[in-house]
PDB file of C-alpha atoms in Angstrom:
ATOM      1  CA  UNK A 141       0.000   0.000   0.000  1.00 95.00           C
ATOM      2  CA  UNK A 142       1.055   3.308  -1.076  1.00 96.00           C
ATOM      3  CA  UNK A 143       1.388   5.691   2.045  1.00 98.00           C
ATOM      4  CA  UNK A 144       3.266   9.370   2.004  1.00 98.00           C
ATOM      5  CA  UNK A 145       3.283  11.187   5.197  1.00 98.00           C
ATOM      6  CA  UNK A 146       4.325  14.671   5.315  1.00 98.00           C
ATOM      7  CA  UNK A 147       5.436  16.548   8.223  1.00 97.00           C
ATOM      8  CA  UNK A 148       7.497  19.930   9.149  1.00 97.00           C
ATOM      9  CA  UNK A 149       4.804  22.338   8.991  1.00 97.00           C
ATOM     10  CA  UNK A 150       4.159  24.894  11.594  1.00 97.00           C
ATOM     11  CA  UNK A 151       3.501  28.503  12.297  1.00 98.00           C
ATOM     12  CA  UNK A 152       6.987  30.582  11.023  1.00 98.00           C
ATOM     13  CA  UNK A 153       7.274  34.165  10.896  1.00 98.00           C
ATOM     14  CA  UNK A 154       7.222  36.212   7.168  1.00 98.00           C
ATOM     15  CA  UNK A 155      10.759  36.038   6.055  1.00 98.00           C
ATOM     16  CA  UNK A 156      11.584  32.939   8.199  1.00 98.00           C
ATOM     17  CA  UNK A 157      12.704  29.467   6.670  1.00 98.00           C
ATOM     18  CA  UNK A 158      10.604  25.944   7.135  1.00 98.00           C
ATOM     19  CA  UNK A 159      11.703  22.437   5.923  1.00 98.00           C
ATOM     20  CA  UNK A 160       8.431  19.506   5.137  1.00 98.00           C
ATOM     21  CA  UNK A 161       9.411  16.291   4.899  1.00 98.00           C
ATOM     22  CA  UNK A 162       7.349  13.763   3.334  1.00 98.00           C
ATOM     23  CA  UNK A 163       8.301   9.853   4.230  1.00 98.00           C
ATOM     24  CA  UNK A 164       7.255   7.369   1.167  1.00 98.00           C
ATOM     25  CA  UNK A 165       6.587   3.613   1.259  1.00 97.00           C
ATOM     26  CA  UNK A 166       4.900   1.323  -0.596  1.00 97.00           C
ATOM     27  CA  UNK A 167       6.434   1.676  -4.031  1.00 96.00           C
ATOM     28  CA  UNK A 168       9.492   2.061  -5.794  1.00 96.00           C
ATOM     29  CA  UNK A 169      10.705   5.471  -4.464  1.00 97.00           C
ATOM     30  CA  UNK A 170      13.811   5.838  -6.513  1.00 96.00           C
ATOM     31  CA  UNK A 171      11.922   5.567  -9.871  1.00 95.00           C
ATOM     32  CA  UNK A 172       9.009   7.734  -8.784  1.00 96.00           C
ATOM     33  CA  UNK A 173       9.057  11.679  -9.938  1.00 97.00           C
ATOM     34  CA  UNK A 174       7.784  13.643  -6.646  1.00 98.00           C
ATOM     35  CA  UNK A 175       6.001  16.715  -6.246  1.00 98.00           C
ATOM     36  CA  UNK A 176       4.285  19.210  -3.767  1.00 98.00           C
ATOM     37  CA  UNK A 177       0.665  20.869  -4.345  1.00 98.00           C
ATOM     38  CA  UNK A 178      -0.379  23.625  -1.802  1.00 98.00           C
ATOM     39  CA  UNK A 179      -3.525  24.639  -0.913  1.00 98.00           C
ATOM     40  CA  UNK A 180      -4.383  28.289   1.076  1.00 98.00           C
ATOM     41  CA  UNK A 181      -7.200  27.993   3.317  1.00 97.00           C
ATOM     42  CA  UNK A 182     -10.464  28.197   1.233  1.00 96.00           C
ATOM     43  CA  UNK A 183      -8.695  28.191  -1.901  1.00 97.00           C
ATOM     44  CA  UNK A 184      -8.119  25.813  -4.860  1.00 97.00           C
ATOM     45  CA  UNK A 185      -5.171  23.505  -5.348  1.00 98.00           C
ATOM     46  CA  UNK A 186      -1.499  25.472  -7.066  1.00 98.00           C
ATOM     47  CA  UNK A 187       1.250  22.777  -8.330  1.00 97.00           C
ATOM     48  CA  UNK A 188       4.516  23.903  -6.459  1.00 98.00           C
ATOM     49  CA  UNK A 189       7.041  21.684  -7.456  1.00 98.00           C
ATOM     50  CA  UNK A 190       8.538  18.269  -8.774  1.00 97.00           C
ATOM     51  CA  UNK A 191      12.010  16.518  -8.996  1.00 97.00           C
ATOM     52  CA  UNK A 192      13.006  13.647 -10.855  1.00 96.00           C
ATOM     53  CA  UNK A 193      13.483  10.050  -9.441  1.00 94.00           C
ATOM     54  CA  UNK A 194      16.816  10.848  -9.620  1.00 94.00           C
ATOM     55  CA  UNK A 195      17.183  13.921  -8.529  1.00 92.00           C
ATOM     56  CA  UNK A 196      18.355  15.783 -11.425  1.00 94.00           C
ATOM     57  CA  UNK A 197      15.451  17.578 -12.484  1.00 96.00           C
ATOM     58  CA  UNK A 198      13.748  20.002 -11.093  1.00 97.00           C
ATOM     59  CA  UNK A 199      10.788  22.170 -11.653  1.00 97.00           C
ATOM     60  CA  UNK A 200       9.175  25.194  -9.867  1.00 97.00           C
ATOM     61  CA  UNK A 201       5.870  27.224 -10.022  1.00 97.00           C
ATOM     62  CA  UNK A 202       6.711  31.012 -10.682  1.00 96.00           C
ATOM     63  CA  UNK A 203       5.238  32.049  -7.144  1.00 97.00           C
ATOM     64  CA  UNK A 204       8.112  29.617  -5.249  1.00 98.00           C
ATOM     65  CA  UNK A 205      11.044  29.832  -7.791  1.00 97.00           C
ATOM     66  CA  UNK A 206      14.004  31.228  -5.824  1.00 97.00           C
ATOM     67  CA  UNK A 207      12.662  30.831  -2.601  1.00 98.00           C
ATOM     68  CA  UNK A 208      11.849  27.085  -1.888  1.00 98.00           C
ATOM     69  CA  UNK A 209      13.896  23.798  -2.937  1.00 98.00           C
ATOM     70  CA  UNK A 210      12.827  20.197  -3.354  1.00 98.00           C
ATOM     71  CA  UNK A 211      15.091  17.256  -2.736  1.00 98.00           C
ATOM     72  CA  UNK A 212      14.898  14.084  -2.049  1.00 98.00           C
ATOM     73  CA  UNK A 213      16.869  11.366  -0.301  1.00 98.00           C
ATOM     74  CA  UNK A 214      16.386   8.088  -2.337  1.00 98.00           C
ATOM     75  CA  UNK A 215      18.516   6.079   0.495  1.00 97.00           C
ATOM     76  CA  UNK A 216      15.412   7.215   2.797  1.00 98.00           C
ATOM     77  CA  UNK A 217      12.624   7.201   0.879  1.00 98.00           C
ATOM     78  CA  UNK A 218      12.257  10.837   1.977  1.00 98.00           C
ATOM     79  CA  UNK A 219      11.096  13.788   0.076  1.00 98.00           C
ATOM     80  CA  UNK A 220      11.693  17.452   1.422  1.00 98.00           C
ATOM     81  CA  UNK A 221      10.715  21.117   0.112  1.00 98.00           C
ATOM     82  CA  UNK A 222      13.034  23.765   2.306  1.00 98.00           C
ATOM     83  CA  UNK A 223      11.221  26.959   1.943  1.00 98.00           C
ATOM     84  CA  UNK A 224      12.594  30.346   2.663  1.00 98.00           C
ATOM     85  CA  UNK A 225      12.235  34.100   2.724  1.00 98.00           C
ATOM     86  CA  UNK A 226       8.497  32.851   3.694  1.00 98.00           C
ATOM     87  CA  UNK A 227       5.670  34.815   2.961  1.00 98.00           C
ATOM     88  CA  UNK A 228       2.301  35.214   4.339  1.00 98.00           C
ATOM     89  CA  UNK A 229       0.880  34.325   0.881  1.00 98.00           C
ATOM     90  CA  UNK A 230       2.952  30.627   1.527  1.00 98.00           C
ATOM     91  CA  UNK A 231       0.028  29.821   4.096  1.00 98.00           C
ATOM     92  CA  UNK A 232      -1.203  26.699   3.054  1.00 98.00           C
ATOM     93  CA  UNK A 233      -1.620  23.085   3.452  1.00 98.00           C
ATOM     94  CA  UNK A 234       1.374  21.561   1.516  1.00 98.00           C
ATOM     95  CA  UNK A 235       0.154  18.067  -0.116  1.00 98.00           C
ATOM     96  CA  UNK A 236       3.036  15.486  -1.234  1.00 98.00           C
ATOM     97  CA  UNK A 237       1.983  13.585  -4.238  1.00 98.00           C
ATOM     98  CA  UNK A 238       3.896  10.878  -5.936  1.00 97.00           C
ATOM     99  CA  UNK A 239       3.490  10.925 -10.449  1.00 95.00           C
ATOM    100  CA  UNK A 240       1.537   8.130 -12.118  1.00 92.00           C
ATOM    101  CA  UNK A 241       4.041   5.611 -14.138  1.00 87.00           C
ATOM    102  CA  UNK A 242       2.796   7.433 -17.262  1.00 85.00           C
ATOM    103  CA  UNK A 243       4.475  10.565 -15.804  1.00 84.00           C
ATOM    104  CA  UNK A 244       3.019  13.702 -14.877  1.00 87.00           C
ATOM    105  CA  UNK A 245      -0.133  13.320 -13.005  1.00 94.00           C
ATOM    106  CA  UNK A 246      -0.272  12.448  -9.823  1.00 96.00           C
ATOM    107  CA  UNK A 247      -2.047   9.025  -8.778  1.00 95.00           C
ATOM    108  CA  UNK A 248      -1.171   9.230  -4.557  1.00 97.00           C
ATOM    109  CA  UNK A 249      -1.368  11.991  -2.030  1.00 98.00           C
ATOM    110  CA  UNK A 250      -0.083  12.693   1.421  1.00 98.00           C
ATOM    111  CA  UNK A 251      -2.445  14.188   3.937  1.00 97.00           C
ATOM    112  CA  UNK A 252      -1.021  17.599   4.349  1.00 98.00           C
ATOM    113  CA  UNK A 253       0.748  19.272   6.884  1.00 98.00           C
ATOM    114  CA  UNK A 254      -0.264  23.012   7.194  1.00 98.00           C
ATOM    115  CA  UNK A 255       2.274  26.107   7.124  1.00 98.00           C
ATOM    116  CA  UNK A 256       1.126  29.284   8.386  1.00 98.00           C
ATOM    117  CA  UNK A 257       2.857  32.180   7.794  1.00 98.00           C
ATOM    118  CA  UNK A 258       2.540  35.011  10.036  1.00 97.00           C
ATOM    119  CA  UNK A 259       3.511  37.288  12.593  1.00 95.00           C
TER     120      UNK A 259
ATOM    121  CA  UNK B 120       2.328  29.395 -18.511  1.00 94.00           C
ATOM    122  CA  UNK B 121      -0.860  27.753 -19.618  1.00 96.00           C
ATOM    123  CA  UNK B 122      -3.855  28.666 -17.984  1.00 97.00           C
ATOM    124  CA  UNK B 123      -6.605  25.831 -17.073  1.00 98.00           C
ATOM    125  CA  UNK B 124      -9.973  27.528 -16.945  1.00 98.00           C
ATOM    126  CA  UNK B 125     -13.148  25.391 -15.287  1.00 98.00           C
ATOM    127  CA  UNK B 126     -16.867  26.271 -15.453  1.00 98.00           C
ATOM    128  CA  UNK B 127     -19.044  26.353 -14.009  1.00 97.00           C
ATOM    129  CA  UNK B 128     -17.160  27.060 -10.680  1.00 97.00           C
ATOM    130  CA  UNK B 129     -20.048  25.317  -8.430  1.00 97.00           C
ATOM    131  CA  UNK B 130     -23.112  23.469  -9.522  1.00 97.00           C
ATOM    132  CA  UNK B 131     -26.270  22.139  -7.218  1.00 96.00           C
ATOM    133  CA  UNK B 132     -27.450  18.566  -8.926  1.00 96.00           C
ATOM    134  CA  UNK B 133     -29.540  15.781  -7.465  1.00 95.00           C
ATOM    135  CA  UNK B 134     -28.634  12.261  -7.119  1.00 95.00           C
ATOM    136  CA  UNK B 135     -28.907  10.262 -10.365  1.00 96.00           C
ATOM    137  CA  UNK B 136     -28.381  13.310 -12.133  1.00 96.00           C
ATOM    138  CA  UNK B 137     -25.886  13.483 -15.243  1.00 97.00           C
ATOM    139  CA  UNK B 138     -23.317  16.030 -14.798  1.00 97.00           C
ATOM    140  CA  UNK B 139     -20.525  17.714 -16.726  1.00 98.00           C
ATOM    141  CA  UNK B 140     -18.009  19.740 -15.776  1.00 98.00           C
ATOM    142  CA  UNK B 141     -15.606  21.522 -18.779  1.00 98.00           C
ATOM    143  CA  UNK B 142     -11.768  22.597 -18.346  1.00 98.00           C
ATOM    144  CA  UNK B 143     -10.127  24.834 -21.549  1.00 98.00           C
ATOM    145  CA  UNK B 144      -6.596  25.026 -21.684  1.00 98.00           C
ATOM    146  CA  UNK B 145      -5.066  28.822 -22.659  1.00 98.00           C
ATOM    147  CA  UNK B 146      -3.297  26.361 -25.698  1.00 98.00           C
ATOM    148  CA  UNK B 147      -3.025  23.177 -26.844  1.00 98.00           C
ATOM    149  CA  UNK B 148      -2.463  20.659 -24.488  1.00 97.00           C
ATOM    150  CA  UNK B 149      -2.754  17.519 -26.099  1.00 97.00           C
ATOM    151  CA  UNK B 150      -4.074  14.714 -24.109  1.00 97.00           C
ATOM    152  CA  UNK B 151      -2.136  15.552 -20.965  1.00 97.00           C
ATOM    153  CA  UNK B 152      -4.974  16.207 -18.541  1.00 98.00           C
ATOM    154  CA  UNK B 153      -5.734  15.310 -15.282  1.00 98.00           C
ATOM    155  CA  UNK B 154      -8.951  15.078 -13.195  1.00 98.00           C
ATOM    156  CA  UNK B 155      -9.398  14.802  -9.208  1.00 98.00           C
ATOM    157  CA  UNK B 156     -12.121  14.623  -6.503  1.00 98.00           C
ATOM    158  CA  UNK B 157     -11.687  16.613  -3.275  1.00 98.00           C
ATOM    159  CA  UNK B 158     -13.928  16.262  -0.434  1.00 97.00           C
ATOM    160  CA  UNK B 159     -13.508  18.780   2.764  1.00 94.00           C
ATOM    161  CA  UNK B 160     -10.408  18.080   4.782  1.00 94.00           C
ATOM    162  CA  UNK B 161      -9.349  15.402   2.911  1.00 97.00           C
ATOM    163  CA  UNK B 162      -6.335  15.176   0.650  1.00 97.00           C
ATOM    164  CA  UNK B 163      -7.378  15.379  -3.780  1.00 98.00           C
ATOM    165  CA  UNK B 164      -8.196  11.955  -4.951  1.00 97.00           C
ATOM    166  CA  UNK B 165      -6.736  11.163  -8.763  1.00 97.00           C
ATOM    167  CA  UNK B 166      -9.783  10.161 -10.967  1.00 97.00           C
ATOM    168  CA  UNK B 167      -9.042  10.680 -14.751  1.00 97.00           C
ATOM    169  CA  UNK B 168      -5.219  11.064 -16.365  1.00 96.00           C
ATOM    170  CA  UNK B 169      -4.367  11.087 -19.805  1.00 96.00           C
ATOM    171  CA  UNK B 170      -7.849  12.680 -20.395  1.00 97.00           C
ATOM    172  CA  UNK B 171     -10.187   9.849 -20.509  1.00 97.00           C
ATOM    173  CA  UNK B 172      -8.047   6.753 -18.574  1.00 96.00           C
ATOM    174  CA  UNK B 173      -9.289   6.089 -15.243  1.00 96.00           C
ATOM    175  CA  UNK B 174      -7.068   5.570 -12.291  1.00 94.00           C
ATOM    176  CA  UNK B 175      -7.396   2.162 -10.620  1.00 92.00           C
ATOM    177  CA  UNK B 176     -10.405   1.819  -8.534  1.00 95.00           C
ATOM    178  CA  UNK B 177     -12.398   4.424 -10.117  1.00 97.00           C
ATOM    179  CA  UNK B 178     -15.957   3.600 -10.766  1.00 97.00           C
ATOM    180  CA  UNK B 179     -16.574   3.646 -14.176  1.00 97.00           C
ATOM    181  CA  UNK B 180     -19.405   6.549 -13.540  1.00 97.00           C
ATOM    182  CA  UNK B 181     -16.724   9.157 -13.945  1.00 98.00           C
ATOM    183  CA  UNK B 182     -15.831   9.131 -17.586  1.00 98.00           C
ATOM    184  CA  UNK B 183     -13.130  12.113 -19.236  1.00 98.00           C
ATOM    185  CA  UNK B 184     -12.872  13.094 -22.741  1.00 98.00           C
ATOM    186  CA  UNK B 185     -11.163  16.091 -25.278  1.00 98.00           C
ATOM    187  CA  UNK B 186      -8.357  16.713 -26.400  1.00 98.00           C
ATOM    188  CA  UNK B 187      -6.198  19.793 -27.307  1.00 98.00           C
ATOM    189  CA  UNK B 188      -7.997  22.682 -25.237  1.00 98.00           C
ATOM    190  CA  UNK B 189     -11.357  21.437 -24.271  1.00 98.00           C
ATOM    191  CA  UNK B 190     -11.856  18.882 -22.105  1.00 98.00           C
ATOM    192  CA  UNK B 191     -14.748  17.813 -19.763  1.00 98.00           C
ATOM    193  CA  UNK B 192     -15.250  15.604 -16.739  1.00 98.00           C
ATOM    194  CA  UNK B 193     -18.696  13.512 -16.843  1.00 98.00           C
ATOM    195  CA  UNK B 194     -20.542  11.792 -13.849  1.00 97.00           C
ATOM    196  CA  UNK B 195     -23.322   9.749 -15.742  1.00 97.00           C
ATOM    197  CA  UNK B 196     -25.520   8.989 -12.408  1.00 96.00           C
ATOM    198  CA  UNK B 197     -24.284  11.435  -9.385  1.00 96.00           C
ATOM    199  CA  UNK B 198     -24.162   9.401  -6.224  1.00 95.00           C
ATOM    200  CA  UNK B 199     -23.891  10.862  -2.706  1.00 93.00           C
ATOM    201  CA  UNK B 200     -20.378  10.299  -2.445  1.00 95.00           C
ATOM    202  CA  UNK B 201     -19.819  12.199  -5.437  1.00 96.00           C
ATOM    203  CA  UNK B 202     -20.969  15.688  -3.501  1.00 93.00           C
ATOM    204  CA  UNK B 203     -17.173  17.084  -3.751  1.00 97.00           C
ATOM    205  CA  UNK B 204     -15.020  19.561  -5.575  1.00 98.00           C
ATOM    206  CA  UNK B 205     -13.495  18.836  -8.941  1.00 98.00           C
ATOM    207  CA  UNK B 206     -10.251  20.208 -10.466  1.00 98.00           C
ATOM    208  CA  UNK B 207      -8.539  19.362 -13.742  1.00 98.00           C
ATOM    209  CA  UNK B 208      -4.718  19.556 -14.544  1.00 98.00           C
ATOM    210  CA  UNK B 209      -2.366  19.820 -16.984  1.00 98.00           C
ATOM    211  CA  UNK B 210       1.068  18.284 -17.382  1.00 96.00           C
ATOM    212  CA  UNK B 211       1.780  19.249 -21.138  1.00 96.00           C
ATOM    213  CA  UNK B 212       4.778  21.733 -20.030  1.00 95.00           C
ATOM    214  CA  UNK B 213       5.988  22.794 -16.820  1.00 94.00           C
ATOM    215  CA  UNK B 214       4.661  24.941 -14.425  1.00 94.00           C
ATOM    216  CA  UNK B 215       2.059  21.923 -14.209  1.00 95.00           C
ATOM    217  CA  UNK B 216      -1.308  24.192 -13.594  1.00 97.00           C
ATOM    218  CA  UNK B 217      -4.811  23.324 -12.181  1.00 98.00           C
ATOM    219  CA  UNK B 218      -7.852  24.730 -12.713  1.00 98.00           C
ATOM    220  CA  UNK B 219      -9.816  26.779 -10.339  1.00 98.00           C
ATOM    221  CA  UNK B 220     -12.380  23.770  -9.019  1.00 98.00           C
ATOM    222  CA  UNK B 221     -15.966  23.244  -9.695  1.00 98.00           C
ATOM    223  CA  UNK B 222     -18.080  22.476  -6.468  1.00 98.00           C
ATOM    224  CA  UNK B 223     -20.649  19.683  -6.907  1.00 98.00           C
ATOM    225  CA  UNK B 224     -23.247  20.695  -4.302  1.00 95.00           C
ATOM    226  CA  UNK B 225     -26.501  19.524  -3.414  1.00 87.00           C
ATOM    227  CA  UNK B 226     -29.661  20.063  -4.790  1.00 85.00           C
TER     228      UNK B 226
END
């Protein structure tokens, strides 16, 4: 059974730093292109980020690029998303999804873990 | 970037009803199109990829087609689990984008 559980999130102060973590089992991690989706409270789902099963590609939404970094650590089945120079705009839920096999959809979620931003 | 627009943004249906739900892409995305369910407090729910294929464990109510820039989502007999919001996606380029939701409400 698939299962991705995020954690990390917290309350963080605008222009502070905040590092999810999102532990994978279930499926062939190291193969597997990754990705977060955030949510703001009330609001509809924006695509953040992915990165390659191997790590050497990776892809940002506009709103994040500069600021936030995925990774991954293949030896842990562990994906991460370090975000910094935070803004109050960041406050969402942050959603880890793993891609279908076809690529580029995503076919599991995580739960959430929720970041609020604010001082 | 390519902009995913849905409509309507909310509808109010009864149960065995027929609904669709439409998603236009700002250009041509081919068949790479997603669909999901999301239900309050919960975590999106894949449905539909590659426009019309269903993910595993789908019921075969749900049903996707288009291609290019219009696509739509069909429910042929809404059930009471079905009462949820609906977003479509596209993963033809990167930024991957979703559309703004349509809420399935009840009548």
């Amino acid at each position: 059974e698939v299962q991705l559980l995020e954690s990390g999130g917290g309350l963080v102060q605008p222009g502070g730093s905040l590092r999810l973590s999102c532990a994978a089992s279930g499926f062939t991690f190291s193969s597997s292109t990754m990705g977060w989706v955030r949510q703001a409270p009330g609001k509809g789902l924006e695509w953040v980020s992915v990165i390659t099963g191997s790590g050497g590609n990776t892809y940002y939404a506009d709103s994040v690029k500069g600021r936030f970094t995925i990774s991954r650590d293949n030896s842990k089945n562990t994906l991460y998303l370090q975000m910094n120079s935070l803004r109050v705009e960041d406050t969402a839920v942050y959603y880890c999804a793993k891609d279908t096999p076809q690529g580029g959809s995503f076919d599991y979620w995580g739960q959430g873990t929720l970041v609020t931003v604010s001082s | 970037d390519i902009q995913m627009t849905q409509s309507p943004s909310s509808l109010s249906a009864s149960v065995g009803d027929r609904v669709t739900i439409t998603c236009r892409a700002s250009q041509g995305i081919s068949r790479w199109l997603a669909w999901y369910q999301q239900k309050p407090e919960t975590a999106p729910k894949s449905l539909i990829y590659a426009a019309s294929s269903l993910q595993s464990g789908v019921p075969s109510r749900f049903s996707g087609t288009g291609s290019g820039t219009d696509f739509t989502l069909t429910i042929s007999s809404l059930q009471p689990e079905d009462f949820a919001t609906y977003y479509c996606q596209q993963y033809n380029s990167y930024p991957r984008t979703f559309g703004g939701g349509t809420k399935v409400e009840i009548k």
